[in-house]
Short mmCIF file of C-alpha atoms in Angstrom, two decimals:
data_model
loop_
_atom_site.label_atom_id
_atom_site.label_comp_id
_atom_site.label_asym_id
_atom_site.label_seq_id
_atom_site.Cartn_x
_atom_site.Cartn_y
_atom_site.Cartn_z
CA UNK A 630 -42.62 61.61 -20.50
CA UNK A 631 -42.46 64.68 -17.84
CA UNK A 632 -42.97 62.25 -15.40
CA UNK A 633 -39.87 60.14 -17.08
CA UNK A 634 -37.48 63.24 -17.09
CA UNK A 635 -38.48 64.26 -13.45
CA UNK A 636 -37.50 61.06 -11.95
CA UNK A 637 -34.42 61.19 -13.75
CA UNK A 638 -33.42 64.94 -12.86
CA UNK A 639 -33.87 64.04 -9.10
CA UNK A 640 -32.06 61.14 -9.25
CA UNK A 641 -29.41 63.61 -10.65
CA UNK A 642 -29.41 65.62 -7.71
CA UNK A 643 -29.48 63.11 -5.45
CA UNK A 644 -25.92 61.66 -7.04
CA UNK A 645 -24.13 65.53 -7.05
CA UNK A 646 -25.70 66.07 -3.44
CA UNK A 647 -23.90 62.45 -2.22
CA UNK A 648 -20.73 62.77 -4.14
CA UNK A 649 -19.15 65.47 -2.77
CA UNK A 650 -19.96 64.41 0.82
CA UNK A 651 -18.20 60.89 -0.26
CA UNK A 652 -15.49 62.93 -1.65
CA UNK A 653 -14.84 65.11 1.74
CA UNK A 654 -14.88 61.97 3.84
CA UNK A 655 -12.29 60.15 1.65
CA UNK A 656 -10.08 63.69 2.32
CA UNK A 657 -10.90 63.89 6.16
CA UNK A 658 -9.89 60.43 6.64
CA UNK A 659 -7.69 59.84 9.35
CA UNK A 660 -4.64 57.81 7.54
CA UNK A 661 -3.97 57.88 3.87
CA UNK A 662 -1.55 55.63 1.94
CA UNK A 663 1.09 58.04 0.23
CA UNK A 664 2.36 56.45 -2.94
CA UNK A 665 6.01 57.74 -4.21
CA UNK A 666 6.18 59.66 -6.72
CA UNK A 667 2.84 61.48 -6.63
CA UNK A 668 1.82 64.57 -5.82
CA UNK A 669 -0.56 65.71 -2.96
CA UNK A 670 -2.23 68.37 -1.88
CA UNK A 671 -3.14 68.73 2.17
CA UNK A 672 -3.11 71.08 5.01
CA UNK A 673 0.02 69.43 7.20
CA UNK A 674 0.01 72.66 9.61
CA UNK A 675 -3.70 74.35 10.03
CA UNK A 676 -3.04 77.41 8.20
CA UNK A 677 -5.93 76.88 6.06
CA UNK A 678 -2.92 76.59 3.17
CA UNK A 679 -2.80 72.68 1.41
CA UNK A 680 0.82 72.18 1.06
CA UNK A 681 2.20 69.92 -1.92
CA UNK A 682 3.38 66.38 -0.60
CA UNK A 683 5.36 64.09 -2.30
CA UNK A 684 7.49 60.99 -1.21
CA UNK A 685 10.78 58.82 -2.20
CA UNK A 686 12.79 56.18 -1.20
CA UNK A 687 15.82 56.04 -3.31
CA UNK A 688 17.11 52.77 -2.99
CA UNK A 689 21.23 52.10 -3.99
CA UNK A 690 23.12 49.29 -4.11
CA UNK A 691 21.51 46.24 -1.84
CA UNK A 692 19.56 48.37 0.63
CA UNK A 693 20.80 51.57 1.18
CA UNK A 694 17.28 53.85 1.13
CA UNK A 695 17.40 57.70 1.49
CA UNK A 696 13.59 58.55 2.66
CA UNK A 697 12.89 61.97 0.87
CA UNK A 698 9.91 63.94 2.19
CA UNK A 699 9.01 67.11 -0.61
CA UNK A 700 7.12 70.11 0.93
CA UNK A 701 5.67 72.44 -2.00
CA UNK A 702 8.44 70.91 -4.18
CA UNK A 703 11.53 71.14 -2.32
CA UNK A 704 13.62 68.83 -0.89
CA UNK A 705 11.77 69.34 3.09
CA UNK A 706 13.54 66.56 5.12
CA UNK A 707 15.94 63.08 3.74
CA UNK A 708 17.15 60.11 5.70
CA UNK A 709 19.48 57.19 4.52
CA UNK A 710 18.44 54.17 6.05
CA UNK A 711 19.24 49.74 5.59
CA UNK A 712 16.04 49.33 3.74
CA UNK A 713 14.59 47.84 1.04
CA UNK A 714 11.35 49.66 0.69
CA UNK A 715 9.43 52.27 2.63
CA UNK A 716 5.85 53.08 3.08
CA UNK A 717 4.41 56.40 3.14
CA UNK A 718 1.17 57.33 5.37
CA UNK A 719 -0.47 60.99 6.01
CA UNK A 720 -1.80 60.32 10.09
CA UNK A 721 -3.95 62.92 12.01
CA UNK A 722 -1.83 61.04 15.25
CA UNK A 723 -4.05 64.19 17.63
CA UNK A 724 -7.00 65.53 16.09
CA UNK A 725 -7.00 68.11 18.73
CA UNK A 726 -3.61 69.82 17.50
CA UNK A 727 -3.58 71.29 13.79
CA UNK A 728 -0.97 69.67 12.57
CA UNK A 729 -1.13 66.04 10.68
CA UNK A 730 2.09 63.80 9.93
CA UNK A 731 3.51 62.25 7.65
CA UNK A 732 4.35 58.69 8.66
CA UNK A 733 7.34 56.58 7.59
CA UNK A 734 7.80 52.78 7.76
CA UNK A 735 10.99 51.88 6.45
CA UNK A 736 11.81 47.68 5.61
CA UNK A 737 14.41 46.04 5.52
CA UNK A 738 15.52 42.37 4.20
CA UNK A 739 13.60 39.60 5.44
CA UNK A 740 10.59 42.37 6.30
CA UNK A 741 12.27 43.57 9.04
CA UNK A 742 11.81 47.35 10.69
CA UNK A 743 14.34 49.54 8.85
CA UNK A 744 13.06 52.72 10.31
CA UNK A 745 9.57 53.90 11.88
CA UNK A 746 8.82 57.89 12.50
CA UNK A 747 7.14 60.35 11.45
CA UNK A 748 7.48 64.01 10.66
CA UNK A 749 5.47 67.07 11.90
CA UNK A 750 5.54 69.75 9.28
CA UNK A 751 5.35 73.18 11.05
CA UNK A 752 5.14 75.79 8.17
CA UNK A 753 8.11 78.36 7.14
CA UNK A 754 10.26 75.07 6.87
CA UNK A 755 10.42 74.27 10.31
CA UNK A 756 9.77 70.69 11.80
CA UNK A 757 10.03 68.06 14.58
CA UNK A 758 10.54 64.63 14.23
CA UNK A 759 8.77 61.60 16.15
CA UNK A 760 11.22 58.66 16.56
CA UNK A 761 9.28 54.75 16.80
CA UNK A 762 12.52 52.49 15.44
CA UNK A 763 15.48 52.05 17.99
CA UNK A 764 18.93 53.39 17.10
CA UNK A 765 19.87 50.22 15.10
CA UNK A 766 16.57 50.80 12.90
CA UNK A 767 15.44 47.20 13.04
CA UNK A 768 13.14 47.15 16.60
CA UNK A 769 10.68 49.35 17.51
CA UNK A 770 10.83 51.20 21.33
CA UNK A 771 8.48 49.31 23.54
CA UNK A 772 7.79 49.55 27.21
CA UNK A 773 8.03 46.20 28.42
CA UNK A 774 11.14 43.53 27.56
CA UNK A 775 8.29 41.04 26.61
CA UNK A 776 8.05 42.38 23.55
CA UNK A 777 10.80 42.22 20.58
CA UNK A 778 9.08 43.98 17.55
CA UNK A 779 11.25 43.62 14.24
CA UNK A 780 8.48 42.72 11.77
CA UNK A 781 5.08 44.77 11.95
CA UNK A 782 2.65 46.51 9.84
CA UNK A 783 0.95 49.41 10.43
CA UNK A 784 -3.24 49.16 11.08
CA UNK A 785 -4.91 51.99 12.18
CA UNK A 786 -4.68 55.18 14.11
CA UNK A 787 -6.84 56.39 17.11
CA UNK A 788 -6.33 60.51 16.29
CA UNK A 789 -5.44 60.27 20.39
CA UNK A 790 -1.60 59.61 19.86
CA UNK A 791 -2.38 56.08 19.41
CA UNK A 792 -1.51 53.59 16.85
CA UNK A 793 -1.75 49.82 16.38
CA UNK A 794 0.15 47.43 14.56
CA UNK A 795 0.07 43.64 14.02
CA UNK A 796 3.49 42.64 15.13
CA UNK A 797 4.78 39.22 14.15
CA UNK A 798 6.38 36.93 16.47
CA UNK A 799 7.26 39.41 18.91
CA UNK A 800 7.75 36.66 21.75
CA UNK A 801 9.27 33.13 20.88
CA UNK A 802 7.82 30.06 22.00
CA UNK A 803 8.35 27.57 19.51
CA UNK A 804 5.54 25.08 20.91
CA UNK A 805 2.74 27.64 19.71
CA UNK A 806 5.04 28.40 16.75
CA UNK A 807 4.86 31.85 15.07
CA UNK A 808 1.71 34.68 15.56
CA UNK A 809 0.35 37.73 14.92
CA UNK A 810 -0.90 40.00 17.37
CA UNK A 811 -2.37 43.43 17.60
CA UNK A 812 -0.30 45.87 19.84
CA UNK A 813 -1.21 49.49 20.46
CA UNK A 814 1.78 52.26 20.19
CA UNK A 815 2.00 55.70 21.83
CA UNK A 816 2.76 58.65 21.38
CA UNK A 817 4.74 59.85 24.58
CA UNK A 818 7.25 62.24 25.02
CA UNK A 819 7.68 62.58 21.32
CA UNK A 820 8.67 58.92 20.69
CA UNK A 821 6.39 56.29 19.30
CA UNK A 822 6.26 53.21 21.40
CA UNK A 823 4.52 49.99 21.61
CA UNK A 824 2.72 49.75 25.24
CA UNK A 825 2.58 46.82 27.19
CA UNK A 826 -0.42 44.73 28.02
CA UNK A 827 -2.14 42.17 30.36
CA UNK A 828 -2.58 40.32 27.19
CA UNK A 829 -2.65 40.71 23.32
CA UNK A 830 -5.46 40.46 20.88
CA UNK A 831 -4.66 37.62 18.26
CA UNK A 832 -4.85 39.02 14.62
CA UNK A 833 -5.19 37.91 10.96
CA UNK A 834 -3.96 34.69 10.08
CA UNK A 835 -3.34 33.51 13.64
CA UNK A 836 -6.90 34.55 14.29
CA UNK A 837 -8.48 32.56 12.00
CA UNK A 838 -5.94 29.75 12.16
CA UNK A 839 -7.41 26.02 13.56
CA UNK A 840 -5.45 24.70 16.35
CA UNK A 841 -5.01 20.91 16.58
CA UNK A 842 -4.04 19.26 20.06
CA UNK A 843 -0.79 16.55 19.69
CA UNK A 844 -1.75 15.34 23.28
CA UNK A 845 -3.59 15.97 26.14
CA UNK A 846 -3.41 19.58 28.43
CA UNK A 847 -5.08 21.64 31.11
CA UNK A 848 -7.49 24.26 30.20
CA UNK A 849 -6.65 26.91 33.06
CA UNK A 850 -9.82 29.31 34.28
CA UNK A 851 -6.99 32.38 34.30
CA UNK A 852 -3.31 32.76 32.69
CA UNK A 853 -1.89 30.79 35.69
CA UNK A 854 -0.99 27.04 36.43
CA UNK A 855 -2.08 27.29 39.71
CA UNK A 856 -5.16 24.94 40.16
CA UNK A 857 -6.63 22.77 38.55
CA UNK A 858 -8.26 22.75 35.48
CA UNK A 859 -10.40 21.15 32.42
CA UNK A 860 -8.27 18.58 30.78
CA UNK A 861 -8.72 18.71 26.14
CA UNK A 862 -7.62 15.22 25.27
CA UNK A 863 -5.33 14.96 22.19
CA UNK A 864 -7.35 15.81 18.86
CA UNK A 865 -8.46 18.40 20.77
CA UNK A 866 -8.87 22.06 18.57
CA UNK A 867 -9.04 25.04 18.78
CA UNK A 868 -8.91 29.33 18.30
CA UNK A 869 -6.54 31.65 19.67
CA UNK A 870 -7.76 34.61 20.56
CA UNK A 871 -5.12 36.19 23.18
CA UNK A 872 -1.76 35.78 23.86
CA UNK A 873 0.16 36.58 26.96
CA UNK A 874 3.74 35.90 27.75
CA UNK A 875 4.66 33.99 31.37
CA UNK A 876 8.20 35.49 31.60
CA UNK A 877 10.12 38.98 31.28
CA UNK A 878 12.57 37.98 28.18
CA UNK A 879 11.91 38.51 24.91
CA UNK A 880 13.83 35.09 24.08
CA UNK A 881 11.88 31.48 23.93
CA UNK A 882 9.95 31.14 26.78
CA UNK A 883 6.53 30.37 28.50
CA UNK A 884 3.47 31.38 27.45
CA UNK A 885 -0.27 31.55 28.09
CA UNK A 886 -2.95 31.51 25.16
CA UNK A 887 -6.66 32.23 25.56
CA UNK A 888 -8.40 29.71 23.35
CA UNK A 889 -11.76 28.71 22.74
CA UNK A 890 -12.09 24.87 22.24
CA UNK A 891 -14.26 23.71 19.07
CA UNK A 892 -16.26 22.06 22.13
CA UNK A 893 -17.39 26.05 23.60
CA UNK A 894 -15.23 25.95 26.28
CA UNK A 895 -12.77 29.07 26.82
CA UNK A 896 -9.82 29.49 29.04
CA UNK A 897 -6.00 29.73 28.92
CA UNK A 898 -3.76 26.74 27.62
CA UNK A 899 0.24 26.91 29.06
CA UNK A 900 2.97 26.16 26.89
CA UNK A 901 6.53 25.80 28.75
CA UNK A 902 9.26 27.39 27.81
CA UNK A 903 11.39 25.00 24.83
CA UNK A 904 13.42 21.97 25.84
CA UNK A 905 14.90 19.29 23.63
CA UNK A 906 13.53 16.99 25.79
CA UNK A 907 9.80 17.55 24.91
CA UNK A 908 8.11 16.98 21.26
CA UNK A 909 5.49 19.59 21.17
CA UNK A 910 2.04 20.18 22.14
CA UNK A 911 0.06 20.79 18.70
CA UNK A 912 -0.30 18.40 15.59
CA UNK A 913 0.60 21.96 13.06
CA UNK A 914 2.54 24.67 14.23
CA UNK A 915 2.43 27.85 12.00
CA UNK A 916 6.18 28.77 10.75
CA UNK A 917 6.85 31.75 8.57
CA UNK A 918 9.58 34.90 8.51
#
């Protein structure tokens, strides 16, 4: 029996000595999901102090949204927007500053970006504010003209001042159809934008999604038609695993995928930009949005 009840008191002090590291590690983490409505408690400034959080978005009529950000139950910052919805985030964006933001992604109809900043609380009611969303509030700032981001969701955050998002049909092409891909923003010069690269990363459902040939094309070694190349007969499938646009607009036009072919092989297929003179390229292509 003494042996019973020891066993059972260490196991007892195993649980309190693991639960409150689990607890700290859920409260250090570096992005939390604010809900509206409820009250938190955090340090946004490094004073040692947790300040009260709470969020809103007040939406009147079709889709006029005020954003309302509470600081220690006042009224700390408000925004009308054309959105639908918002969602709320708490984001270390540079763990080597003191301060953590609170991150705003306002939608609109059809999903679309109503707004994207965030807000830098810096005690004694004073703040700064990080634009992401253009003027307009529908695209978000990017450094290259490939890119068109309307539709996005938020993913994860570095705690370097940078972010990534899955953006959703950023490019048109309508031979590959519609995509998902994961693109990294920055924080420069106090303005959130999405950074160009020699390629981007598939994600989700276009990750996972099986590509089916319609007829014949050249597997290319690199993203260039230059050469020759490995031809995949019709039938032909496939993953996508990059994606990397052939031309400057943001409009439907050319553009390179990496794939790998259900038969190992991996390189880059080409698909043109769209003419009404050509029927396609694959047996399914993905439509959505």
């Amino acid at each position: 029996m003494k042996k019973k009840m020891s066993f059972l008191l260490a196991l007892c002090l195993m649980c309190a000595l693991f639960a409150p590291l689990q607890a700290a590690q859920a409260a250090n983490s570096k992005v939390v999901h604010l809900k509206e409505n409820k009250t938190y408690r955090y340090d946004l400034n490094g004073d040692k102090k947790k300040e009260s959080v709470k969020v809103v978005c007040k939406v009147s009529g079709y889709s006029d949204a005020e954003i309302q950000l509470y600081i220690n139950g006042k009224k700390f910052y408000s925004r009308k927007r054309n959105a639908l919805d918002a969602k709320f985030y708490l984001a270390d964006l540079n763990t080597k500053d003191k301060y953590k933001e609170l991150l705003v992604h306002a939608i609109s109809d059809s999903g679309t970006t109503g707004d994207f900043f965030a807000v830098r609380y810096k005690g004694n009611n004073k703040k700064s504010i990080i634009e992401g969303a253009a003027k307009n509030g529908r695209s978000l700032k990017s450094s290259t003209r490939q890119l068109g981001i309307y539709r996005f969701t938020f993913l994860s955050n570095t705690g370097q001042n940078k972010l990534f998002i899955s953006a959703d049909n950023p490019y048109s092409n309508s031979y590959f159809g519609c995509y998902y891909i994961k693109v990294p923003i920055a924080l420069k010069n106090g303005k959130l934008i999405a950074q160009k690269l020699p390629s981007y990363k598939t994600f989700g459902y276009t990750k996972k999604f099986t590509y089916e040939l319609k007829r014949g094309m050249t597997l290319y070694e690199k993203p260039s038609t230059a050469g020759s190349g490995a031809y995949c007969y019709s039938g032909s499938k496939f993953k996508a695993l990059e994606l990397k646009p052939a031309s400057t607009g943001q409009d439907d036009g050319a553009l390179y995928v990496k794939v790998k072919m259900f038969s190992g092989k991996t390189g880059w297929l080409y698909f043109p930009a769209y003419s009404s003179y050509n029927s396609g390229y694959l047996k399914e292509v993905p439509a959505w949005g």
